[in-house]
XYZ file of N, CA and C in Angstrom:
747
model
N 0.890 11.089 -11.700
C 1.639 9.919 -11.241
C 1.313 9.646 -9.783
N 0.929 8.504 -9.136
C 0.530 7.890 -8.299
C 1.645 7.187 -7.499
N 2.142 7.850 -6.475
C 3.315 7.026 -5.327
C 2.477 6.201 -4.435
N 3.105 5.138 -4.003
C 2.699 3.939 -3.068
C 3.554 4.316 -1.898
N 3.382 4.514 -0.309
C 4.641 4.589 0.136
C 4.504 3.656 1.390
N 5.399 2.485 1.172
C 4.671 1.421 3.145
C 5.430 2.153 4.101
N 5.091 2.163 5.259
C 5.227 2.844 6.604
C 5.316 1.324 7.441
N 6.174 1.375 8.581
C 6.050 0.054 9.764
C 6.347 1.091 10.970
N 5.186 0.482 11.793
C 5.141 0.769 13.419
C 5.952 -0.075 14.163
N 7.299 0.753 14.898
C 8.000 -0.468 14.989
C 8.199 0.645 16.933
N 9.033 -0.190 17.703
C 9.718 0.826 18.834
C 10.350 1.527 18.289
N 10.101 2.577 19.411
C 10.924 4.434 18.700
C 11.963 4.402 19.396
N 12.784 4.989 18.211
C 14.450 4.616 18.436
C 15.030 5.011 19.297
N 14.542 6.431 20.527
C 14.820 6.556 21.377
C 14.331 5.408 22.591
N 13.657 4.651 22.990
C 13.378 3.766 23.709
C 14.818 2.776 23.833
N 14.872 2.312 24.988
C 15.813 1.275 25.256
C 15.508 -0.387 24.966
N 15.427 -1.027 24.622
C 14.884 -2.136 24.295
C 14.967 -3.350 25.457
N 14.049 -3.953 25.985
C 14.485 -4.623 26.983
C 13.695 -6.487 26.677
N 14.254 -7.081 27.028
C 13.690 -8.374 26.157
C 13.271 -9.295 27.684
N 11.738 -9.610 27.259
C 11.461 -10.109 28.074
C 11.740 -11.373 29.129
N 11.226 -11.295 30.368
C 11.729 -12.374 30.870
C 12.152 -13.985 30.541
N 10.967 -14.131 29.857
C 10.924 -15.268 29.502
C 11.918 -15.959 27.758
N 12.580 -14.817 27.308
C 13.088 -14.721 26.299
C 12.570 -15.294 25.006
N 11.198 -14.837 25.262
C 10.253 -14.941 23.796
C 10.598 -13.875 22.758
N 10.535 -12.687 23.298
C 11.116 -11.641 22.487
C 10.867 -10.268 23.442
N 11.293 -8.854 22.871
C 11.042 -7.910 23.591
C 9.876 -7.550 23.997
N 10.021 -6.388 25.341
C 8.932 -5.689 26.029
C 8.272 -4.887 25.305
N 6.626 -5.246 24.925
C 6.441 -4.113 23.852
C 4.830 -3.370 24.862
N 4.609 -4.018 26.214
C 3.900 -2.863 26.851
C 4.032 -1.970 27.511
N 3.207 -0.787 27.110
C 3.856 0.298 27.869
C 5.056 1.286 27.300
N 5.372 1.008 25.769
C 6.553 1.054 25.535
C 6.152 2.026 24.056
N 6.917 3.298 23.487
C 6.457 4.334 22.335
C 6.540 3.379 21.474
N 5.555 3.698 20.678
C 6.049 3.136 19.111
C 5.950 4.283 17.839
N 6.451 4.430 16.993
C 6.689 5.719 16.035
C 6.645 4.672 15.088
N 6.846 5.579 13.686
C 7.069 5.447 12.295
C 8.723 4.762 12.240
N 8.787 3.724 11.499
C 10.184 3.380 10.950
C 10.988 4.713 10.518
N 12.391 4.841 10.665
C 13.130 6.357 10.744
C 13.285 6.007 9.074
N 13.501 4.545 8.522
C 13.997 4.911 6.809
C 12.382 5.293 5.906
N 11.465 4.382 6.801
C 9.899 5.189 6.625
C 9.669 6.274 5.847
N 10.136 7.269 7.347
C 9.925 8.436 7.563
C 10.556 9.210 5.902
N 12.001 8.831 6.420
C 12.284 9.301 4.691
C 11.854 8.952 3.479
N 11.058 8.074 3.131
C 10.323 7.298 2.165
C 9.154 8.261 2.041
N 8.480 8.262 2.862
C 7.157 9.823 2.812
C 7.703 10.709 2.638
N 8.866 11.265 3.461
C 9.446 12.843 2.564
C 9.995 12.927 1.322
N 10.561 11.911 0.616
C 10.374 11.727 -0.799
C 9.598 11.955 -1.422
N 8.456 10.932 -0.841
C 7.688 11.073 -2.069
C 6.520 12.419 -2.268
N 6.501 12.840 -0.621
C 6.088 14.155 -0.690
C 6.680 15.450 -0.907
N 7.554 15.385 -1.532
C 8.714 15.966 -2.107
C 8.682 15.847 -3.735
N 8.154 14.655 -3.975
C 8.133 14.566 -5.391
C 6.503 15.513 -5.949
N 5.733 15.074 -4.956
C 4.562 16.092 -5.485
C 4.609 17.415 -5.840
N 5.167 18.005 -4.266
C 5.423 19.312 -4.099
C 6.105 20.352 -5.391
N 6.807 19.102 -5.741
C 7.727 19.763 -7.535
C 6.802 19.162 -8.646
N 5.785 18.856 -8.478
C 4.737 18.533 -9.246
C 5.031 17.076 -10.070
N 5.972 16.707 -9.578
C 5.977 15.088 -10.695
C 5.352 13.833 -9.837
N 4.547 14.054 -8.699
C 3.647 13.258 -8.295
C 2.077 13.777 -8.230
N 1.006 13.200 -7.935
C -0.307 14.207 -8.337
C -0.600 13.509 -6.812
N -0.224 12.265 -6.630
C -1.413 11.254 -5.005
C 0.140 10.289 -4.511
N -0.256 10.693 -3.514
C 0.718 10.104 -2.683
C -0.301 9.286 -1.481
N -0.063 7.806 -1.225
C -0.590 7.096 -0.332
C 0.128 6.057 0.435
N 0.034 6.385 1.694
C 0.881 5.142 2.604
C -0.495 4.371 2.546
N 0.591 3.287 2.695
C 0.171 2.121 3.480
C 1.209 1.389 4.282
N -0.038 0.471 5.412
C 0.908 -0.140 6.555
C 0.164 -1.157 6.870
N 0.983 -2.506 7.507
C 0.214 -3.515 7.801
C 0.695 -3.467 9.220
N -0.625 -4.345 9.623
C 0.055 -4.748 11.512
C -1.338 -4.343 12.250
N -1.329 -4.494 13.673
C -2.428 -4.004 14.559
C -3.234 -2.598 14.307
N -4.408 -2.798 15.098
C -5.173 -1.300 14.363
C -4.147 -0.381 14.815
N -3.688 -0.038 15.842
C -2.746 0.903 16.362
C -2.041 1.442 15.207
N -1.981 0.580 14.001
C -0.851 1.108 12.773
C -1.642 2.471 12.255
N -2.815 3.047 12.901
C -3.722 3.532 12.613
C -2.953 5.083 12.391
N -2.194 5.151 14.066
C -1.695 5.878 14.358
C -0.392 6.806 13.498
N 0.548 6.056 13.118
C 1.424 5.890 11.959
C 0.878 6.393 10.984
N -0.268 5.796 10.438
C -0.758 6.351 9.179
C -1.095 7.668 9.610
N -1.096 7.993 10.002
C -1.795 9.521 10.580
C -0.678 10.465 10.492
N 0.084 10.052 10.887
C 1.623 10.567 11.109
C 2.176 10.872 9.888
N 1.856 9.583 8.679
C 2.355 9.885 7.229
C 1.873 11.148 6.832
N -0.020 10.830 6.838
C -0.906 12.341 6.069
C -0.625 13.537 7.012
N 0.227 13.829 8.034
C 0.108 14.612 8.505
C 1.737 15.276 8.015
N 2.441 14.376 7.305
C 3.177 14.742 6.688
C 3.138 15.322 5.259
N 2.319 15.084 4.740
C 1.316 15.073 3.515
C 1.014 13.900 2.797
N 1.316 13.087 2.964
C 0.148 11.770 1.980
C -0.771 12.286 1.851
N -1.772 12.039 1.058
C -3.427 12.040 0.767
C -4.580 11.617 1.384
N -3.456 9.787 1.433
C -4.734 8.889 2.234
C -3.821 7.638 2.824
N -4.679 6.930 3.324
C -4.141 5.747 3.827
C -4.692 4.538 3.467
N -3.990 3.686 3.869
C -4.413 1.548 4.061
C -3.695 1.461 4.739
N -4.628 0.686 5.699
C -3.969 -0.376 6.830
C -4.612 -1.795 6.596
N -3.915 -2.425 6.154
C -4.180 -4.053 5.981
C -3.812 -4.648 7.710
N -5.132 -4.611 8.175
C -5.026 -5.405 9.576
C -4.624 -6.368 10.215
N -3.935 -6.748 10.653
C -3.675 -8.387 11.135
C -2.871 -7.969 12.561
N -2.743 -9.541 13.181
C -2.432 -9.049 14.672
C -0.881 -10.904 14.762
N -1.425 -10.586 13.348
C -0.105 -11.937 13.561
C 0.776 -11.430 13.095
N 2.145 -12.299 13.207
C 3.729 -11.658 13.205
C 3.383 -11.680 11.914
N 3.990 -10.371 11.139
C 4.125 -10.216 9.700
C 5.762 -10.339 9.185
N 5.919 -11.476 8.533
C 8.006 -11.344 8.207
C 7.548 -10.981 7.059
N 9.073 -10.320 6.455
C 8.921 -10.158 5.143
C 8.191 -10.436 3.614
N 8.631 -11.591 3.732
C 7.336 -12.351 2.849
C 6.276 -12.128 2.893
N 5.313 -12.197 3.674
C 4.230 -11.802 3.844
C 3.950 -10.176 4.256
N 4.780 -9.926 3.955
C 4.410 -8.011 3.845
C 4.707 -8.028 2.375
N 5.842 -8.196 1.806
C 5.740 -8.183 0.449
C 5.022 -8.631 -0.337
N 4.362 -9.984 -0.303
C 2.876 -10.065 -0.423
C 1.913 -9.637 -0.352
N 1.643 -8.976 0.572
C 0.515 -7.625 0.851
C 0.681 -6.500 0.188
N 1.898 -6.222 -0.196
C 2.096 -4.679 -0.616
C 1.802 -5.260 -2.555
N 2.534 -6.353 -2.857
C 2.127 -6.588 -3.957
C 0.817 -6.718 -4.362
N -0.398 -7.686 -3.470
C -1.647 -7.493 -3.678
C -2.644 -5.912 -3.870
N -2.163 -4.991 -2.828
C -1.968 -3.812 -2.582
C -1.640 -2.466 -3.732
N -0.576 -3.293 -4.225
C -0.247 -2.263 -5.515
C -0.717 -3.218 -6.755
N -1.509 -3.845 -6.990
C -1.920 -4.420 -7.894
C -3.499 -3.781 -8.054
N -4.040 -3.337 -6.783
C -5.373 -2.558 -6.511
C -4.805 -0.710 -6.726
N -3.910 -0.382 -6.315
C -3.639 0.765 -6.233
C -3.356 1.550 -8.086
N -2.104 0.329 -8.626
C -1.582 0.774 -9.751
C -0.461 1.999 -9.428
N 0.323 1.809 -8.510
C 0.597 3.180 -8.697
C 1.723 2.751 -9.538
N 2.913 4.362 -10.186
C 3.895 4.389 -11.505
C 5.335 4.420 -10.081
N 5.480 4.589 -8.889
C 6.614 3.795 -7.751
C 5.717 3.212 -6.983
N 6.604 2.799 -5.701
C 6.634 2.150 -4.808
C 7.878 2.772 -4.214
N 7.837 3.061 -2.703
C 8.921 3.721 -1.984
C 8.627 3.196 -0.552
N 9.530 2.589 -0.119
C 10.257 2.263 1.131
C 10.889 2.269 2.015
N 11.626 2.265 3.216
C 12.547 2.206 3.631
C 12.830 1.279 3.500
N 14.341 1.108 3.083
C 15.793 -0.063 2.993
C 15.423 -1.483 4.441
N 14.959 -0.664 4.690
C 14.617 -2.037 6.129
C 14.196 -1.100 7.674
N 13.566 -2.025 8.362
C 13.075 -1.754 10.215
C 13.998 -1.772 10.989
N 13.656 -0.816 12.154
C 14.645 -0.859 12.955
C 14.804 -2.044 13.896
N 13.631 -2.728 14.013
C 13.098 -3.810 14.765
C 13.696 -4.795 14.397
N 13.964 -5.377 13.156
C 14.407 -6.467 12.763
C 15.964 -6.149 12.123
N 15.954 -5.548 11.143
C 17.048 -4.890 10.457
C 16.913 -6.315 9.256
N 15.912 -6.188 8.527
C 15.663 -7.571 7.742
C 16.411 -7.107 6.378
N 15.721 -6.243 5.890
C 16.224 -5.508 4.182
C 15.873 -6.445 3.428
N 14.683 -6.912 3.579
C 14.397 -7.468 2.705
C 12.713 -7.214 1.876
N 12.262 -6.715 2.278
C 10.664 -6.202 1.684
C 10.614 -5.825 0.629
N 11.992 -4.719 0.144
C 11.773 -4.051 -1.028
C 12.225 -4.945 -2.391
N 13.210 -5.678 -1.985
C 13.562 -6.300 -3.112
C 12.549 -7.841 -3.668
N 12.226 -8.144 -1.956
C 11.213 -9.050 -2.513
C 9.886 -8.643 -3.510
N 9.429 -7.681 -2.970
C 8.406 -7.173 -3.539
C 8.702 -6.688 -4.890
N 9.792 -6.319 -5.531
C 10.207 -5.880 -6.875
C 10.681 -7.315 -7.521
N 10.660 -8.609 -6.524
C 11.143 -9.476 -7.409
C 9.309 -10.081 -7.642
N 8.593 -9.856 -7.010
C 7.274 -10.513 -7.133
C 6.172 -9.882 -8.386
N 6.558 -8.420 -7.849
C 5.573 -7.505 -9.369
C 6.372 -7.793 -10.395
N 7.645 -7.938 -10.623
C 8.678 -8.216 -11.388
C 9.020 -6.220 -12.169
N 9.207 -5.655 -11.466
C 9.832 -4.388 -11.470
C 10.928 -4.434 -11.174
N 10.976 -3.176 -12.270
C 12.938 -2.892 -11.457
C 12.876 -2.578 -10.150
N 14.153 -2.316 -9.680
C 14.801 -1.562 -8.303
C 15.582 -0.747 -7.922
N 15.480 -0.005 -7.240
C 16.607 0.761 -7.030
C 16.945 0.772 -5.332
N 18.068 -0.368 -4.935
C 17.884 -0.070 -3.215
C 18.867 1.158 -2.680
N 18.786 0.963 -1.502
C 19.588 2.292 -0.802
C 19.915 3.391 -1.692
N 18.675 4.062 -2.077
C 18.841 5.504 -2.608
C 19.201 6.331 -2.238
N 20.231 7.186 -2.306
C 20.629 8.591 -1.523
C 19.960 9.923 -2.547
N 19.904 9.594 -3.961
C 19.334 10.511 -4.802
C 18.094 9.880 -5.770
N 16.910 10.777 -5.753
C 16.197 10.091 -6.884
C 15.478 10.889 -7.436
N 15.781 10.872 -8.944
C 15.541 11.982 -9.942
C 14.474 11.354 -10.662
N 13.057 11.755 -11.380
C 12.492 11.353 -12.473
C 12.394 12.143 -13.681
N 12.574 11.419 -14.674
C 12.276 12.565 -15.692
C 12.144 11.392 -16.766
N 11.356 11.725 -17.999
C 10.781 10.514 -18.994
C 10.634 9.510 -18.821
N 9.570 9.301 -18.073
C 9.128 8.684 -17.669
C 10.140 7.160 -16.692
N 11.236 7.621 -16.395
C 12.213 7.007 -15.776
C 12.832 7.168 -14.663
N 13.096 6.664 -13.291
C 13.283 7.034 -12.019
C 15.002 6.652 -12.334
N 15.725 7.581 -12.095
C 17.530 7.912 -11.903
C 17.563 8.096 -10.610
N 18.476 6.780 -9.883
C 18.692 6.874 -8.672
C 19.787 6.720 -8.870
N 20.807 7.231 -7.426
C 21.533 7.285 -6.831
C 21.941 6.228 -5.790
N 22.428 5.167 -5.920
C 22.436 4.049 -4.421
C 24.202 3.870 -3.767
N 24.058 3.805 -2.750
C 24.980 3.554 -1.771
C 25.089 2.619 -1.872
N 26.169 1.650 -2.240
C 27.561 0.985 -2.266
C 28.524 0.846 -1.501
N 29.417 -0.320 -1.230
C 30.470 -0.301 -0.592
C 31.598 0.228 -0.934
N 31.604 0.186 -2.579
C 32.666 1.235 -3.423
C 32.498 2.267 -3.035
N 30.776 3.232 -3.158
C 31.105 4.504 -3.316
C 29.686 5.016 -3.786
N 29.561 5.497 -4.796
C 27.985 5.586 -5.328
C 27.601 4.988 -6.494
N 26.755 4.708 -7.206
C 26.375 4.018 -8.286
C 24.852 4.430 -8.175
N 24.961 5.101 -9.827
C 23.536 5.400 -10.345
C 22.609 4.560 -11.279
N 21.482 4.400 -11.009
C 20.823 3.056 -11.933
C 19.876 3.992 -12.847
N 19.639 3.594 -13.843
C 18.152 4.299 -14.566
C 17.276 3.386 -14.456
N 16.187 3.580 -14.240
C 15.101 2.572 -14.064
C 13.777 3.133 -14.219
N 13.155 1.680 -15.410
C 12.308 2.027 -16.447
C 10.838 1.685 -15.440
N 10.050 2.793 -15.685
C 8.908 2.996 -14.057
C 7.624 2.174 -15.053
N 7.044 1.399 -13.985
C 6.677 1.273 -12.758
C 7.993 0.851 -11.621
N 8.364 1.240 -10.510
C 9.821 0.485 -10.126
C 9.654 0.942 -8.360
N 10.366 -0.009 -8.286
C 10.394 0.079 -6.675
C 11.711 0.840 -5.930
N 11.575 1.281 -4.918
C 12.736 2.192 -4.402
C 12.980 2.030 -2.883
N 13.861 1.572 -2.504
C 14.054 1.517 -1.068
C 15.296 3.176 -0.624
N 14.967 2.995 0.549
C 15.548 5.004 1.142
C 16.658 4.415 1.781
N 17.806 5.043 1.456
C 18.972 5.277 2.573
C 18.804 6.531 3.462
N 19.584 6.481 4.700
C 19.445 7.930 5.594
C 19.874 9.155 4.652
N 20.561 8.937 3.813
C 21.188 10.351 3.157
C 20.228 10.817 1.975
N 19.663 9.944 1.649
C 18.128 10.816 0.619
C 17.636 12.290 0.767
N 16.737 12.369 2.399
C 16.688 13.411 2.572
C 16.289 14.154 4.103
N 16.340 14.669 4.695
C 15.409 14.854 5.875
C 14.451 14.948 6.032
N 13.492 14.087 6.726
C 12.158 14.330 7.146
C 11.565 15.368 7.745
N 10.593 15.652 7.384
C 10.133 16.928 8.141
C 8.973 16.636 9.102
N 8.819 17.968 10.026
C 8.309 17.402 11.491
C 6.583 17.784 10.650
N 5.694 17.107 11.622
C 4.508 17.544 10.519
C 3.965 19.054 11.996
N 3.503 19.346 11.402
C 3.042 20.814 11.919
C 1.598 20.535 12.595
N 1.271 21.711 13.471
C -0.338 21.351 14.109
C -1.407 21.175 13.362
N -1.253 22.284 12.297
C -2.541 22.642 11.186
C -2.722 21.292 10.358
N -1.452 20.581 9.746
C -0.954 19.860 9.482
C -1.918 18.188 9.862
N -1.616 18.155 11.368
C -2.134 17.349 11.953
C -3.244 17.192 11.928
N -4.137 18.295 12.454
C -5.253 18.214 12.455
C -6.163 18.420 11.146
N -5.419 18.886 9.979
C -5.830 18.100 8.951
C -6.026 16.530 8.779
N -4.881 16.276 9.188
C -4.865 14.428 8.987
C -5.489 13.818 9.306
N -6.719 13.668 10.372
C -7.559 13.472 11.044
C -8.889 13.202 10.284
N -8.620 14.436 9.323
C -9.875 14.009 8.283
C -9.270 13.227 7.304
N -8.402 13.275 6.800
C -8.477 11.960 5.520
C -8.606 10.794 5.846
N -8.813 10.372 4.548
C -9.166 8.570 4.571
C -8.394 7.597 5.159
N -8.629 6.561 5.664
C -7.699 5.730 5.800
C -8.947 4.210 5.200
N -8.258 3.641 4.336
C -8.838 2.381 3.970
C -8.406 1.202 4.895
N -9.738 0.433 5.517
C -9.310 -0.853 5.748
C -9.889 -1.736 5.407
N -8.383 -2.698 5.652
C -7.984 -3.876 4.595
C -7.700 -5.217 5.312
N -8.329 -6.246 5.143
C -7.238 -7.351 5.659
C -6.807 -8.131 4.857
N -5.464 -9.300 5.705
C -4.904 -10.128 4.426
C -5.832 -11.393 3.514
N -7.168 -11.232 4.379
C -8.248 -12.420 3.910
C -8.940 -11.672 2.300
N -8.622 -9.945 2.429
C -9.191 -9.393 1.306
C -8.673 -9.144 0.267
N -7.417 -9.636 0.502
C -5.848 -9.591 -0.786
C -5.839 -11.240 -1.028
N -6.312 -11.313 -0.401
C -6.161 -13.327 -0.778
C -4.547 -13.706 -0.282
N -3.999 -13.239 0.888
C -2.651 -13.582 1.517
C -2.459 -14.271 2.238
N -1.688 -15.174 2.142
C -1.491 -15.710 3.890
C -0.502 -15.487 4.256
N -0.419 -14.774 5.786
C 0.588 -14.573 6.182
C 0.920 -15.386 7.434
N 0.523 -16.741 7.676
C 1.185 -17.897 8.531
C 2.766 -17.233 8.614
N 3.446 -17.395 9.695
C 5.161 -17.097 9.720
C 5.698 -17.892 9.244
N 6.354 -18.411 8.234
C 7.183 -19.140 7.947
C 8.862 -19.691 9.041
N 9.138 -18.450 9.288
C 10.307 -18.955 11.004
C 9.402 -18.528 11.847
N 10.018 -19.190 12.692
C 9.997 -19.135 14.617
C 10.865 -18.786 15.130
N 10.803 -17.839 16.018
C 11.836 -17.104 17.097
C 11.875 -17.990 18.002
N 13.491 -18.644 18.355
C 12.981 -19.807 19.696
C 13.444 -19.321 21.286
N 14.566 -17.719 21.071
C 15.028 -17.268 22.217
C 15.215 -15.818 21.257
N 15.028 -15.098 22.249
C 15.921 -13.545 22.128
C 16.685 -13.920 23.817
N 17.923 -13.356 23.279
C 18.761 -12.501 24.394
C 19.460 -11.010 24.663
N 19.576 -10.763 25.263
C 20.369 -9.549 25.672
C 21.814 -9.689 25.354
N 22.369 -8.447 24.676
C 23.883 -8.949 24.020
C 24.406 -8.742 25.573
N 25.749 -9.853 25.317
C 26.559 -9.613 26.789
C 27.197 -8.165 26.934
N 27.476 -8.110 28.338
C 27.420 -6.968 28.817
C 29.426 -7.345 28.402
N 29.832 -5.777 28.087
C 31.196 -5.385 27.475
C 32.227 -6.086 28.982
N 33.065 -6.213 28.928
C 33.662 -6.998 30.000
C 34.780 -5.556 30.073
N 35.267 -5.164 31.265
C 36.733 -4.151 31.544
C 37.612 -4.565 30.676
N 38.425 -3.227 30.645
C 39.696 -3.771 29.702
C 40.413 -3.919 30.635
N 42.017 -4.678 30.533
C 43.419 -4.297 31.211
C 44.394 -3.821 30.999
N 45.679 -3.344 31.987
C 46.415 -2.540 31.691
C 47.105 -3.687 31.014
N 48.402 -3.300 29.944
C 49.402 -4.078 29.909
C 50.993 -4.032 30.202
N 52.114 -4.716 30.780
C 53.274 -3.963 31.304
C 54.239 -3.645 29.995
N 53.563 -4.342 28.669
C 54.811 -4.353 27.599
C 53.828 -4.619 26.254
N 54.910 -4.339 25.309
C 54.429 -4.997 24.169
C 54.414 -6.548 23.799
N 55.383 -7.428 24.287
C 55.044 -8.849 24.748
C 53.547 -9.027 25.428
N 53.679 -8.377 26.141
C 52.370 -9.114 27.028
C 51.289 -8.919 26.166
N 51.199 -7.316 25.392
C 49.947 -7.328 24.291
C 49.809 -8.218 23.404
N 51.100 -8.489 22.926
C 51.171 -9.214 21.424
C 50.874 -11.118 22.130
N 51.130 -11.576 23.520
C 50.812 -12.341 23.774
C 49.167 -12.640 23.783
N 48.616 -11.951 24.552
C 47.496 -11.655 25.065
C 46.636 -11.045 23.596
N 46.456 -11.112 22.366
C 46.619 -10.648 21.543
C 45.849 -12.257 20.794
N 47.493 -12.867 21.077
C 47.664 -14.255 20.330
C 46.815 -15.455 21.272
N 46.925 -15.257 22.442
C 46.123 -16.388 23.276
C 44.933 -16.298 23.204
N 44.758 -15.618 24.024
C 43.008 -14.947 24.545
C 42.101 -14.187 23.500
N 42.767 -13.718 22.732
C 41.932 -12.992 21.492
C 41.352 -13.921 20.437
N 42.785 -14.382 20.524
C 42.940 -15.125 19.341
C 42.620 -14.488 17.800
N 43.516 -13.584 17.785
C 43.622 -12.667 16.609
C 44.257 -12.737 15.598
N 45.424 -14.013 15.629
C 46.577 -14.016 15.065
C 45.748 -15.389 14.658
């Protein structure tokens, strides 16, 4: 069985985010960039699923600048096999990543597809479901558990109720919640394995995609800064101040 797993190079979550002067969007020179953190858990899945033998090839892929080069490296050094980087240097939104990954797994064939639930960059959540509505596969989003057995992926998804388990008949797509599993750090030997595997490149002219942006960003801002609180002399004055200025009531 053959896992698909996409990876995004996005700012690393320790970085502070600072949005440029001109309020086009954020500062991205000079500045870390890492693996997406629901990513990250998306590769320890599925390299997790090998390890217990119900996967045989595990392969990221990632779209975006060659730099995504880096990332991919980061996956096989986690254990993937191999890589694709479908190149481009234009804004990729959803749509047009889900497009790519569909062209992508239409060359690949693999029996999943595994994701993270969404970027930290955007917080879109939308890739996985598009892409399962395009191959026309099932889904399973925000997985906390995912079991295979006859030929069927039993997940576990997070809910606002509580939990809810789906069965789903594979080929099928899977997006990661944080509680799935922990990622693991990749090791030196590790690394410098990764170095030798493959990485395929790809662009969207060789999937037949276009990824033109469909929106335009016309401002980013900086959220306002938290304002002091005040004391109050009574419960009138709260329940006033409450009702005026809040306007809560």
């Amino acid at each position: 069985m053959k896992v698909l797993v996409a990876i995004k190079r996005v700012i690393d979550y320790n970085v502070k985010i600072r949005v440029k002067a001109d309020g086009s969007g954020v500062e991205t020179a000079n500045v870390k960039f890492s693996m997406n953190p629901f990513d990250e858990i998306a590769v320890e899945e599925a390299v997790r699923l090998k390890e217990a033998g119900k996967a045989t090839e595990v392969v990221a892929v990632s779209m975006g600048p060659t730099q995504c080069q880096e990332t991919l490296r980061t996956a096989l050094a986690m254990g993937a096999d191999r890589g694709i980087l479908v190149q481009s240097d234009d804004e990729l939104q959803p749509l047009a990543v889900a497009k790519l990954l569909k062209a992508v797994t239409e060359r690949e064939s693999p029996d999943l597809v595994i994701l993270g639930k969404q970027a930290i960059d955007d917080d879109s959540n939308q890739t996985g479901q598009m892409l399962a509505a395009l191959l026309g596969w099932a889904q399973g989003t925000f997985a906390s558990k995912v079991e295979l057995a006859d030929g069927r992926a039993v997940v576990t998804r997070e809910v606002d109720g509580g939990l809810e388990t789906v069965s789903l008949a594979m080929p099928a797509v899977v997006t990661t919640d944080l509680r799935l599993n922990e990622p693991r750090y990749a090791s030196l030997p590790n690394i410098m394995k990764a170095k030798k595997k493959p990485i395929d490149m790809l662009t969207p002219a060789d999937l037949g995609v276009e990824t033109a942006p469909r929106l335009v960003t016309l401002k980013v801002e900086e959220p306002a800064k938290r304002q002091a609180g005040v004391k109050v002399g009574s419960v009138a004055e709260l329940v006033g101040k409450l009702k005026n200025e809040a306007k809560v009531f």
